[in-house]
CSV table of C-alpha atoms and ligand atoms in Angstrom, one decimal:
chain,number,residue,atom,x,y,z
A,114,MET,CA,0.0,0.0,0.0
A,115,ASN,CA,1.6,3.3,-0.9
A,116,ARG,CA,1.4,6.2,1.5
A,117,THR,CA,-1.1,8.8,1.4
A,118,TYR,CA,-0.7,12.4,2.6
A,119,ALA,CA,-3.1,14.1,5.2
A,120,GLY,CA,-3.9,17.0,2.3
A,121,ASP,CA,-5.1,14.0,-0.2
A,122,ILE,CA,-7.7,12.5,2.2
A,123,THR,CA,-11.4,13.7,2.1
A,124,PRO,CA,-14.4,12.5,4.2
A,125,LYS,CA,-15.7,11.4,1.0
A,126,MET,CA,-13.1,8.1,1.1
A,127,ASP,CA,-14.8,7.0,4.1
A,128,GLY,CA,-14.3,3.5,4.7
A,129,GLU,CA,-11.1,3.1,2.6
A,130,GLU,CA,-8.1,1.6,3.9
A,131,VAL,CA,-4.9,3.9,4.1
A,132,LYS,CA,-1.3,4.1,5.1
A,133,VAL,CA,-0.2,7.6,6.4
A,134,ALA,CA,3.2,8.4,8.2
A,135,GLY,CA,4.5,11.5,9.6
A,136,TRP,CA,6.0,13.3,13.0
A,137,VAL,CA,3.8,13.0,16.4
A,138,HIS,CA,2.1,16.2,16.6
A,139,ASP,CA,0.4,15.5,19.5
A,140,VAL,CA,-1.1,12.8,21.6
A,141,ARG,CA,-4.1,13.1,23.8
A,142,ASP,CA,-5.3,10.5,26.7
A,143,LEU,CA,-9.0,10.2,27.6
A,144,GLY,CA,-8.5,7.2,29.5
A,145,GLY,CA,-10.4,4.4,27.4
A,146,LEU,CA,-10.1,6.7,24.2
A,147,ARG,CA,-6.9,7.9,23.0
A,148,PHE,CA,-6.0,10.6,20.0
A,149,LEU,CA,-2.9,10.7,18.1
A,150,LEU,CA,-2.1,13.5,15.8
A,151,ILE,CA,0.2,13.0,12.9
A,152,ARG,CA,1.6,16.0,11.0
A,153,ASP,CA,2.9,15.4,7.6
A,154,LYS,CA,4.1,17.8,4.7
A,155,THR,CA,0.7,18.7,3.8
A,156,GLY,CA,-1.0,18.9,7.4
A,157,LEU,CA,-2.6,17.3,10.1
A,158,LEU,CA,-4.6,14.3,10.5
A,159,GLN,CA,-6.1,13.0,13.3
A,160,VAL,CA,-6.0,8.8,14.3
A,161,THR,CA,-8.5,8.0,16.8
A,162,LEU,CA,-8.2,4.7,19.0
A,163,PRO,CA,-11.2,3.8,21.0
A,164,LYS,CA,-9.8,1.2,23.3
A,165,LYS,CA,-12.2,-1.3,22.9
A,166,HIS,CA,-12.3,-1.1,18.9
A,167,VAL,CA,-8.7,-1.1,18.3
A,168,PRO,CA,-5.6,-3.8,18.5
A,169,LYS,CA,-4.1,-3.9,22.3
A,170,GLU,CA,-0.5,-3.3,20.7
A,171,ALA,CA,-1.6,-0.1,18.8
A,172,PHE,CA,-3.6,1.5,22.0
A,173,ASP,CA,-0.7,0.6,23.8
A,174,LEU,CA,2.0,2.1,21.8
A,175,CYS,CA,0.1,5.6,21.4
A,176,GLY,CA,0.2,6.0,25.0
A,177,LYS,CA,4.0,5.6,25.2
A,178,LEU,CA,4.5,7.8,22.0
A,179,VAL,CA,6.8,10.9,22.3
A,180,ARG,CA,5.9,14.2,20.7
A,181,GLU,CA,7.8,14.3,17.0
A,182,SER,CA,8.6,10.5,16.5
A,183,VAL,CA,8.2,9.2,13.2
A,184,VAL,CA,5.2,6.9,13.2
A,185,GLU,CA,3.2,4.8,10.3
A,186,VAL,CA,-0.3,4.4,10.8
A,187,LYS,CA,-2.8,1.7,8.6
A,188,GLY,CA,-6.3,2.0,9.3
A,189,ARG,CA,-9.9,3.0,7.7
A,190,ILE,CA,-10.8,6.4,6.9
A,191,LYS,CA,-14.0,7.6,9.1
A,192,LYS,CA,-15.7,10.6,8.4
A,193,MET,CA,-15.7,13.0,11.5
A,194,SER,CA,-16.7,16.8,11.2
A,195,LYS,CA,-14.9,17.7,14.2
A,196,ALA,CA,-11.3,16.0,13.2
A,197,PRO,CA,-9.2,18.1,11.1
A,198,GLY,CA,-9.9,17.8,7.5
A,199,GLY,CA,-13.5,16.4,8.6
A,200,PHE,CA,-12.1,12.7,8.7
A,201,GLU,CA,-10.0,10.5,11.3
A,202,ILE,CA,-8.2,7.1,10.8
A,203,ILE,CA,-9.2,4.2,12.8
A,204,PRO,CA,-6.2,2.1,13.5
A,205,ASP,CA,-5.6,-1.3,12.3
A,206,SER,CA,-1.6,-1.0,13.2
A,207,ILE,CA,0.9,1.9,14.3
A,208,GLU,CA,4.5,1.2,13.8
A,209,LEU,CA,7.1,3.8,15.5
A,210,LEU,CA,9.6,4.4,12.6
A,211,ASN,CA,11.7,6.1,14.7
A,212,PRO,CA,11.4,7.6,18.3
A,213,ALA,CA,12.5,11.2,18.9
A,214,ALA,CA,14.5,12.1,22.1
A,215,THR,CA,13.6,14.0,24.8
A,216,PRO,CA,13.3,17.2,26.1
A,217,LEU,CA,12.8,18.5,22.8
A,218,PRO,CA,15.4,21.9,21.7
A,219,LEU,CA,12.3,23.6,20.2
A,220,ASP,CA,8.5,23.0,20.2
A,221,PRO,CA,7.6,23.0,16.3
A,222,THR,CA,3.7,23.2,16.9
A,223,GLY,CA,4.9,26.9,17.8
A,224,ARG,CA,3.0,26.6,21.2
A,225,VAL,CA,6.0,27.9,23.0
A,226,ASN,CA,7.5,31.1,21.6
A,227,ALA,CA,11.4,31.0,20.6
A,228,ASN,CA,13.5,33.6,19.4
A,229,LEU,CA,15.3,33.7,15.9
A,230,ASP,CA,18.6,32.4,17.5
A,231,THR,CA,17.0,29.2,19.2
A,232,ARG,CA,14.9,28.6,16.2
A,233,LEU,CA,17.9,28.8,13.7
A,234,ASP,CA,20.0,26.7,16.1
A,235,ASN,CA,17.4,24.1,15.8
A,236,ARG,CA,16.3,24.8,12.2
A,237,ILE,CA,15.0,21.6,11.0
A,238,LEU,CA,12.9,21.3,13.9
A,239,ASP,CA,11.7,25.0,13.3
A,240,LEU,CA,11.0,23.9,9.4
A,241,ARG,CA,8.7,21.8,10.8
A,242,ARG,CA,6.2,24.4,11.5
A,243,PRO,CA,4.2,25.1,8.1
A,244,GLU,CA,4.5,28.9,8.2
A,245,VAL,CA,8.3,28.4,8.1
A,246,ARG,CA,8.2,26.0,5.5
A,247,ALA,CA,5.8,27.9,3.4
A,248,VAL,CA,8.7,30.6,2.9
A,249,PHE,CA,10.7,28.2,0.6
A,250,ARG,CA,8.0,26.8,-1.2
A,251,ILE,CA,7.1,30.4,-2.1
A,252,ARG,CA,11.0,30.7,-2.6
A,253,ASP,CA,10.6,27.8,-5.0
A,254,ALA,CA,7.9,29.1,-6.8
A,255,ALA,CA,9.4,32.5,-7.1
A,256,LEU,CA,12.6,31.1,-8.7
A,257,GLU,CA,10.7,28.5,-10.9
A,258,ALA,CA,8.7,31.7,-12.3
A,259,GLY,CA,11.7,33.4,-12.8
A,260,ARG,CA,13.3,30.7,-14.8
A,261,ARG,CA,10.4,30.5,-16.9
A,262,PHE,CA,10.5,33.9,-17.7
A,263,LEU,CA,14.1,34.3,-18.5
A,264,ARG,CA,14.1,31.5,-20.6
A,265,SER,CA,11.0,32.6,-22.6
A,266,ARG,CA,13.3,35.9,-23.4
A,267,GLU,CA,16.1,33.7,-24.6
A,268,PHE,CA,18.6,33.9,-21.6
A,269,ILE,CA,20.4,31.1,-21.1
A,270,GLU,CA,21.7,29.5,-17.1
A,271,VAL,CA,25.2,29.8,-16.7
A,272,HIS,CA,27.7,29.1,-13.9
A,273,THR,CA,30.7,31.0,-13.4
A,274,PRO,CA,33.6,30.5,-10.7
A,275,ARG,CA,33.0,30.7,-7.4
A,276,ILE,CA,36.7,30.9,-6.5
A,277,ILE,CA,38.1,34.0,-7.7
A,278,SER,CA,41.3,36.0,-8.0
A,279,THR,CA,40.4,39.4,-8.1
A,280,SER,CA,37.3,41.5,-6.4
A,281,SER,CA,34.6,43.0,-8.6
A,282,GLU,CA,32.6,45.0,-6.3
A,283,GLY,CA,35.2,46.6,-4.1
A,284,GLY,CA,38.0,45.0,-1.9
A,285,THR,CA,37.0,45.3,1.7
A,286,GLU,CA,34.1,42.5,1.2
A,287,LEU,CA,35.9,39.4,0.1
A,288,PHE,CA,36.5,36.4,2.1
A,289,PRO,CA,40.1,34.9,1.6
A,290,ILE,CA,40.9,31.4,0.9
A,291,ALA,CA,43.7,29.0,1.0
A,292,TYR,CA,44.0,27.9,-3.0
A,293,PHE,CA,47.3,26.2,-3.1
A,294,GLU,CA,50.0,28.3,-3.1
A,295,ARG,CA,47.9,31.5,-4.4
A,296,GLU,CA,45.8,34.1,-3.0
A,297,ALA,CA,42.3,33.3,-3.9
A,298,PHE,CA,38.8,34.7,-2.7
A,299,LEU,CA,35.4,33.5,-2.7
A,300,ALA,CA,33.1,35.2,-5.2
A,301,GLN,CA,31.5,38.4,-4.4
A,302,SER,CA,29.2,38.1,-7.5
A,303,PRO,CA,29.3,36.7,-10.8
A,304,GLN,CA,30.0,40.2,-12.3
A,305,LEU,CA,32.9,40.0,-14.1
A,306,TYR,CA,32.5,36.9,-15.8
A,307,LYS,CA,28.8,37.2,-16.8
A,308,GLN,CA,30.1,40.5,-18.4
A,309,MET,CA,33.1,38.5,-20.3
A,310,LEU,CA,30.7,36.1,-21.6
A,311,MET,CA,28.8,39.3,-23.6
A,312,ALA,CA,31.9,38.9,-25.7
A,313,SER,CA,31.1,35.2,-26.6
A,314,GLY,CA,28.1,35.3,-28.4
A,315,LEU,CA,26.0,34.1,-25.3
A,316,ASP,CA,24.0,37.6,-25.8
A,317,ARG,CA,21.6,36.8,-22.8
A,318,VAL,CA,23.0,34.9,-19.3
A,319,TYR,CA,21.6,34.5,-16.1
A,320,GLU,CA,22.8,32.8,-12.8
A,321,ILE,CA,21.0,31.9,-9.9
A,322,ALA,CA,23.8,31.4,-7.4
A,323,THR,CA,25.0,31.9,-4.0
A,324,TYR,CA,28.0,34.4,-3.5
A,325,PHE,CA,29.9,35.7,-0.4
A,326,ARG,CA,30.2,39.2,1.0
A,327,ALA,CA,32.7,39.5,4.2
A,328,GLU,CA,30.4,42.6,5.1
A,329,GLU,CA,30.6,43.0,8.9
A,330,HIS,CA,27.1,44.4,9.4
A,331,ASP,CA,24.8,42.9,11.9
A,332,THR,CA,21.2,44.3,10.5
A,333,ILE,CA,18.0,42.6,9.7
A,334,TRP,CA,18.8,43.2,5.9
A,335,HIS,CA,22.5,41.5,5.4
A,336,LEU,CA,23.6,38.3,5.1
A,337,ASN,CA,27.5,36.9,4.6
A,338,GLU,CA,26.2,34.1,1.9
A,339,VAL,CA,23.5,35.7,-0.4
A,340,THR,CA,21.5,34.0,-3.5
A,341,ALA,CA,20.9,36.4,-6.5
A,342,ILE,CA,19.4,36.0,-9.8
A,343,ASP,CA,22.3,37.6,-11.9
A,344,CYS,CA,21.6,38.8,-15.4
A,345,GLU,CA,23.5,40.2,-18.4
A,346,MET,CA,22.4,41.0,-21.7
A,347,ALA,CA,24.5,42.3,-25.1
A,348,PHE,CA,23.6,44.8,-27.7
A,349,ILE,CA,21.2,46.9,-25.5
A,350,LYS,CA,21.0,50.6,-26.3
A,351,ASN,CA,21.0,51.9,-22.9
A,352,GLU,CA,19.9,50.9,-19.3
A,353,GLU,CA,16.1,51.2,-20.3
A,354,ASP,CA,16.2,47.7,-22.2
A,355,ILE,CA,17.3,46.4,-18.8
A,356,LEU,CA,14.4,47.9,-16.8
A,357,LYS,CA,12.0,46.3,-18.9
A,358,ILE,CA,13.7,43.0,-18.6
A,359,ILE,CA,13.5,43.2,-14.7
A,360,GLU,CA,9.9,44.6,-14.3
A,361,ASN,CA,8.5,41.9,-16.0
A,362,LEU,CA,10.7,39.4,-14.2
A,363,VAL,CA,9.8,40.9,-10.8
A,364,ALA,CA,5.8,40.7,-11.9
A,365,GLU,CA,6.2,37.2,-13.2
A,366,MET,CA,8.0,36.0,-10.0
A,367,ILE,CA,5.0,37.6,-8.1
A,368,LYS,CA,2.4,36.0,-10.5
A,369,GLY,CA,4.2,32.6,-10.0
A,370,VAL,CA,3.9,32.8,-6.4
A,371,ILE,CA,0.0,33.7,-6.1
A,372,ALA,CA,-0.6,30.7,-8.9
A,373,HIS,CA,1.9,28.2,-7.3
A,374,ALA,CA,2.0,28.8,-3.9
A,375,LYS,CA,-1.6,29.6,-3.1
A,376,ASP,CA,-1.8,27.2,0.1
A,377,ASP,CA,1.4,28.8,1.3
A,378,LEU,CA,0.3,32.2,1.0
A,379,GLU,CA,-2.6,31.4,2.9
A,380,VAL,CA,-0.6,29.9,5.7
A,381,LEU,CA,1.3,33.1,5.8
A,382,GLY,CA,-2.0,34.8,6.2
A,383,LEU,CA,-0.9,37.0,2.7
A,384,ARG,CA,-3.1,38.0,-0.2
A,385,LEU,CA,-0.7,39.2,-3.1
A,386,GLU,CA,-1.5,41.2,-6.2
A,387,PRO,CA,0.6,41.1,-9.3
A,388,PRO,CA,2.2,44.7,-9.7
A,389,ASP,CA,1.2,47.1,-12.4
A,390,LEU,CA,3.6,47.7,-15.1
A,391,PRO,CA,5.7,49.7,-15.6
A,392,PHE,CA,7.2,50.5,-12.4
A,393,PRO,CA,8.0,54.3,-12.0
A,394,ARG,CA,11.5,55.4,-13.0
A,395,ILE,CA,12.5,58.4,-10.4
A,396,THR,CA,16.1,59.7,-11.1
A,397,TYR,CA,18.5,60.0,-8.1
A,398,ASP,CA,18.0,63.9,-8.2
A,399,GLU,CA,14.3,63.6,-8.1
A,400,ALA,CA,14.8,61.2,-5.0
A,401,LEU,CA,16.9,63.5,-3.2
A,402,GLU,CA,14.0,66.4,-4.1
A,403,ILE,CA,11.2,64.2,-2.6
A,404,LEU,CA,13.3,63.4,0.6
A,405,GLN,CA,14.2,67.2,0.9
A,406,GLU,CA,10.7,68.0,0.8
A,407,ARG,CA,10.1,65.6,3.7
A,408,GLY,CA,13.0,67.3,5.6
A,409,LEU,CA,16.0,64.9,4.8
A,410,THR,CA,18.8,66.5,3.2
A,411,VAL,CA,21.3,64.1,1.4
A,412,PRO,CA,24.2,65.8,0.2
A,413,TRP,CA,24.6,65.4,-3.8
A,414,GLY,CA,26.9,62.6,-4.7
A,415,GLU,CA,26.0,60.2,-1.3
A,416,ASP,CA,24.6,57.0,-1.4
A,417,LEU,CA,21.1,56.9,0.1
A,418,THR,CA,21.0,55.4,3.5
A,419,THR,CA,18.9,52.9,5.0
A,420,GLU,CA,16.8,55.8,6.5
A,421,SER,CA,16.6,57.7,3.1
A,422,GLU,CA,15.4,54.7,1.4
A,423,LYS,CA,13.1,54.0,3.9
A,424,LYS,CA,11.3,57.7,3.9
A,425,LEU,CA,11.4,57.3,0.0
A,426,GLY,CA,9.4,54.6,0.1
A,427,GLU,CA,6.8,55.9,2.5
A,428,ALA,CA,6.6,58.9,0.2
A,429,MET,CA,6.2,56.6,-2.9
A,430,LYS,CA,3.9,54.6,-1.2
A,431,GLU,CA,1.7,57.5,-0.6
A,432,LYS,CA,1.5,57.7,-4.3
A,433,GLY,CA,0.2,54.3,-4.6
A,434,GLN,CA,3.9,52.6,-5.7
A,435,GLU,CA,5.5,49.8,-3.9
A,436,LEU,CA,8.4,49.0,-6.5
A,437,TYR,CA,9.9,51.7,-8.3
A,438,PHE,CA,13.6,52.1,-10.0
A,439,ILE,CA,15.9,54.9,-8.9
A,440,THR,CA,18.0,55.8,-12.0
A,441,LYS,CA,21.0,57.9,-12.6
A,442,TYR,CA,23.3,57.8,-9.8
A,443,PRO,CA,26.4,59.7,-9.3
A,444,LEU,CA,29.1,57.7,-11.2
A,445,LYS,CA,31.4,58.4,-8.2
A,446,ILE,CA,29.3,55.9,-5.9
A,447,LYS,CA,29.1,52.9,-8.7
A,448,PRO,CA,31.6,50.1,-9.2
A,449,PHE,CA,34.2,50.8,-11.9
A,450,TYR,CA,32.2,48.9,-14.8
A,451,THR,CA,29.5,51.4,-14.7
A,452,MET,CA,29.0,53.2,-18.0
A,453,PRO,CA,29.0,57.1,-17.6
A,454,SER,CA,25.9,58.9,-18.9
A,455,SER,CA,26.5,60.5,-22.3
A,456,ASP,CA,25.2,63.9,-21.3
A,457,ASP,CA,27.0,64.1,-18.1
A,458,PRO,CA,29.5,62.1,-16.9
A,459,LYS,CA,29.1,63.1,-13.3
A,460,TYR,CA,25.9,60.5,-13.6
A,461,SER,CA,26.1,56.9,-14.8
A,462,ASN,CA,23.5,54.8,-16.6
A,463,SER,CA,22.7,52.8,-13.4
A,464,PHE,CA,20.1,52.0,-11.4
A,465,ASP,CA,18.3,50.1,-8.5
A,466,LEU,CA,14.7,48.6,-7.8
A,467,GLU,CA,13.5,49.6,-4.6
A,468,PHE,CA,10.7,47.3,-2.7
A,469,ARG,CA,8.5,49.0,-0.1
A,470,GLY,CA,11.8,51.4,0.7
A,471,ARG,CA,14.3,49.0,0.3
A,472,GLU,CA,16.8,48.1,-2.5
A,473,ILE,CA,16.5,44.4,-4.0
A,474,VAL,CA,18.1,44.7,-7.5
A,475,SER,CA,20.8,46.9,-8.6
A,476,GLY,CA,22.4,47.2,-12.1
A,477,SER,CA,23.9,49.1,-14.8
A,478,GLN,CA,24.8,49.8,-18.4
A,479,ARG,CA,28.4,48.6,-18.3
A,480,ILE,CA,31.4,50.0,-20.1
A,481,HIS,CA,32.3,47.9,-22.9
A,482,LEU,CA,34.9,50.1,-24.4
A,483,TYR,CA,38.7,48.8,-23.3
A,484,ASP,CA,40.4,52.5,-22.9
A,485,LEU,CA,37.3,54.0,-20.9
A,486,LEU,CA,37.4,50.7,-18.5
A,487,VAL,CA,41.1,50.8,-17.6
A,488,GLU,CA,40.8,54.6,-17.0
A,489,GLN,CA,37.8,53.7,-14.6
A,490,ILE,CA,39.4,51.1,-13.0
A,491,LYS,CA,42.4,53.4,-12.4
A,492,ALA,CA,39.9,55.9,-11.0
A,493,LYS,CA,39.0,53.8,-8.6
A,494,ASN,CA,42.4,53.0,-7.3
A,495,LEU,CA,42.5,49.6,-8.3
A,496,ASN,CA,45.4,47.9,-10.5
A,497,PRO,CA,44.4,47.0,-14.4
A,498,ARG,CA,47.3,44.5,-14.1
A,499,ASN,CA,44.6,42.5,-11.6
A,500,PHE,CA,41.9,42.4,-13.9
A,501,ARG,CA,43.9,41.3,-17.1
A,502,TYR,CA,42.2,38.6,-18.0
A,503,TYR,CA,39.0,40.4,-17.7
A,504,LEU,CA,40.1,43.2,-19.6
A,505,LYS,CA,40.9,40.7,-22.5
A,506,ALA,CA,37.6,40.2,-23.5
A,507,PHE,CA,37.0,43.8,-23.8
A,508,LYS,CA,39.8,44.1,-26.7
A,509,TYR,CA,38.5,42.0,-29.6
A,510,GLY,CA,35.1,43.1,-29.7
A,511,MET,CA,32.7,43.8,-27.0
A,512,PRO,CA,29.1,44.6,-27.5
A,513,PRO,CA,27.4,47.3,-25.4
A,514,HIS,CA,25.8,45.5,-22.6
A,515,GLY,CA,24.4,45.7,-18.8
A,516,GLY,CA,22.9,43.7,-16.4
A,517,PHE,CA,21.4,43.5,-13.0
A,518,GLY,CA,21.7,41.4,-9.8
A,519,LEU,CA,18.5,40.6,-7.8
A,520,GLY,CA,18.8,39.3,-4.1
A,521,ILE,CA,16.3,36.7,-3.5
A,522,GLU,CA,16.5,37.0,0.4
A,523,ARG,CA,15.7,40.8,0.1
A,524,PHE,CA,12.9,39.9,-2.5
A,525,LEU,CA,11.3,37.4,-0.3
A,526,THR,CA,11.6,39.7,3.0
A,527,LEU,CA,10.0,42.4,1.4
A,528,LEU,CA,7.5,40.2,-0.4
A,529,LEU,CA,6.5,38.4,2.5
A,530,ASP,CA,7.2,41.0,5.3
A,531,LEU,CA,9.1,39.1,7.2
A,532,PRO,CA,10.9,40.5,10.0
A,533,ASN,CA,14.4,39.6,9.2
A,534,VAL,CA,16.2,38.6,6.0
A,535,ARG,CA,17.6,35.4,7.9
A,536,GLU,CA,14.1,34.0,7.7
A,537,ALA,CA,14.3,33.5,4.0
A,538,VAL,CA,17.3,31.3,3.9
A,539,LEU,CA,17.7,27.7,5.2
A,540,PHE,CA,20.7,28.0,6.9
A,541,PRO,CA,21.8,31.5,6.9
A,542,ARG,CA,25.4,32.7,7.4
A,543,ASP,CA,25.9,35.7,9.3
A,544,ARG,CA,29.1,37.3,11.3
A,545,LYS,CA,28.2,35.1,14.4
A,546,ARG,CA,26.4,32.1,12.7
A,547,LEU,CA,28.5,29.3,10.8
A,548,GLU,CA,26.3,26.2,12.2
A,549,PRO,CA,24.3,24.6,11.2
B,784,AMO,P1,24.9,44.7,-5.3
B,784,AMO,O1,25.9,44.3,-4.5
B,784,AMO,O2,23.9,45.8,-5.4
B,784,AMO,O3,25.1,44.1,-6.7
B,784,AMO,O4,23.9,43.1,-5.0
B,784,AMO,C1,22.8,42.7,-5.7
B,784,AMO,C2,21.5,42.7,-4.8
B,784,AMO,O5,22.0,41.6,-4.0
B,784,AMO,C3,21.4,41.8,-2.5
B,784,AMO,N1,22.6,41.8,-1.7
B,784,AMO,C4,22.1,41.4,-0.3
B,784,AMO,N2,21.2,41.1,0.2
B,784,AMO,C5,21.5,40.3,1.5
B,784,AMO,N3,22.7,40.7,2.3
B,784,AMO,C6,23.6,41.1,1.3
B,784,AMO,N4,24.8,41.4,2.3
B,784,AMO,C7,23.6,41.7,0.3
B,784,AMO,N5,24.4,42.3,-0.8
B,784,AMO,C8,23.5,42.4,-1.9
B,784,AMO,C9,20.6,43.4,-2.6
B,784,AMO,C10,21.4,43.7,-4.0
B,784,AMO,O6,20.2,44.7,-4.3
B,784,AMO,N6,26.9,43.1,-9.4
B,784,AMO,C11,26.1,44.0,-9.0
B,784,AMO,C12,24.9,43.7,-9.7
B,784,AMO,C13,25.0,43.7,-11.1
B,784,AMO,O7,25.3,45.2,-11.6
B,784,AMO,O8,24.7,43.5,-12.5
B,784,AMO,C14,26.1,43.6,-7.3
B,784,AMO,O9,26.4,42.5,-7.0
B,784,AMO,O10,18.9,42.6,-2.9
């Protein structure tokens, strides 16, 4: 007999034989009547044991079961309006597949509140709670929809090295590693490789990968191991070509969640609407003006702080906008590979996508001209010699190109209104956490 999940059983199956399995959620003992609540990946089901009508071994074992042990039950379905799902199971047999130790370090029923650290220390037990698992099913639905969309736009999935020899986003955030006789680092992003590929004829690439940031921040928004959707596309006219891809990608990911993770959204008590397209585009200068009107002065040329981003988010929310681009940042606060604007080289063809007052995407049109690129590397006090392998790709026919990186954990945290970005990672890495 195959195993049946709680969610696949209905009261209409009254009288049918089934085999179910899962974790002991709870046991209630009313003397001559015992109830065993079993949890599987779809939900809860009730096994009812009237002493007189079930085998003695099953009744006795039920009385001894420790919560979170793994059990398998064979029995008959009986319609029962008061039980979860409108049915109960009257067992012919109960098998203890593996007992759980006591005491439990975390209560997976959620009846006892635990702080995030305790939850993360016991992540596997934490994941037994449906609302915790829901986040990862939603993550899967979002990524699946993202992949489908990018494929439909002729992007192909690639994998670039995680072990690199030079920084791509600035020197201070690198994790050094021992690589035989040489110095090497964990990749901060696929940036340099995805750009190099633009000269190969693989005109549109994407990578869904983890990368590593040695940032010392300990905030609810920062991780040291981040997963992102990175895209790069060649033969663009300017950054507007990329913004169109991003807004459609984000809309498709949200629609994918709505269509394929309905039950999980319900578990989290959320109702999502697909966003309207196009997303508004406001320039960096316009953002500064909006902030000024709200009493917050950001000196021109400085990056937006968490506080200013939040304030801008409030202003945009009042206009009914939760997703909007900030474009044309000052060149000096963007990485060396960012294309200066043709009308005023103080500005750049760069952008961020903001979601409810927080950056989830950043990207730009890139410099594709060898001499200008070398000049910009030097302008950032970097040594072009360390970028030889990268620069080589720009010498022999590099088309105009651009791209972006979308942080998946930030996206989910904002979409699902999670209190901490760590909630969107199975096993988060931060300054203090290297286990589990
Ligand atoms: P950037 O460094 O802005 O850009 O990263 C892209 C997106 O990744 C997410 N992110 C993070 N999320 C959590 N914790 C962190 N420490 C963290 N760092 C980044 C954010 C961010 O918007 N190479 C460029 C992208 C490009 O231009 O193509 C880059 O890495 O959501």
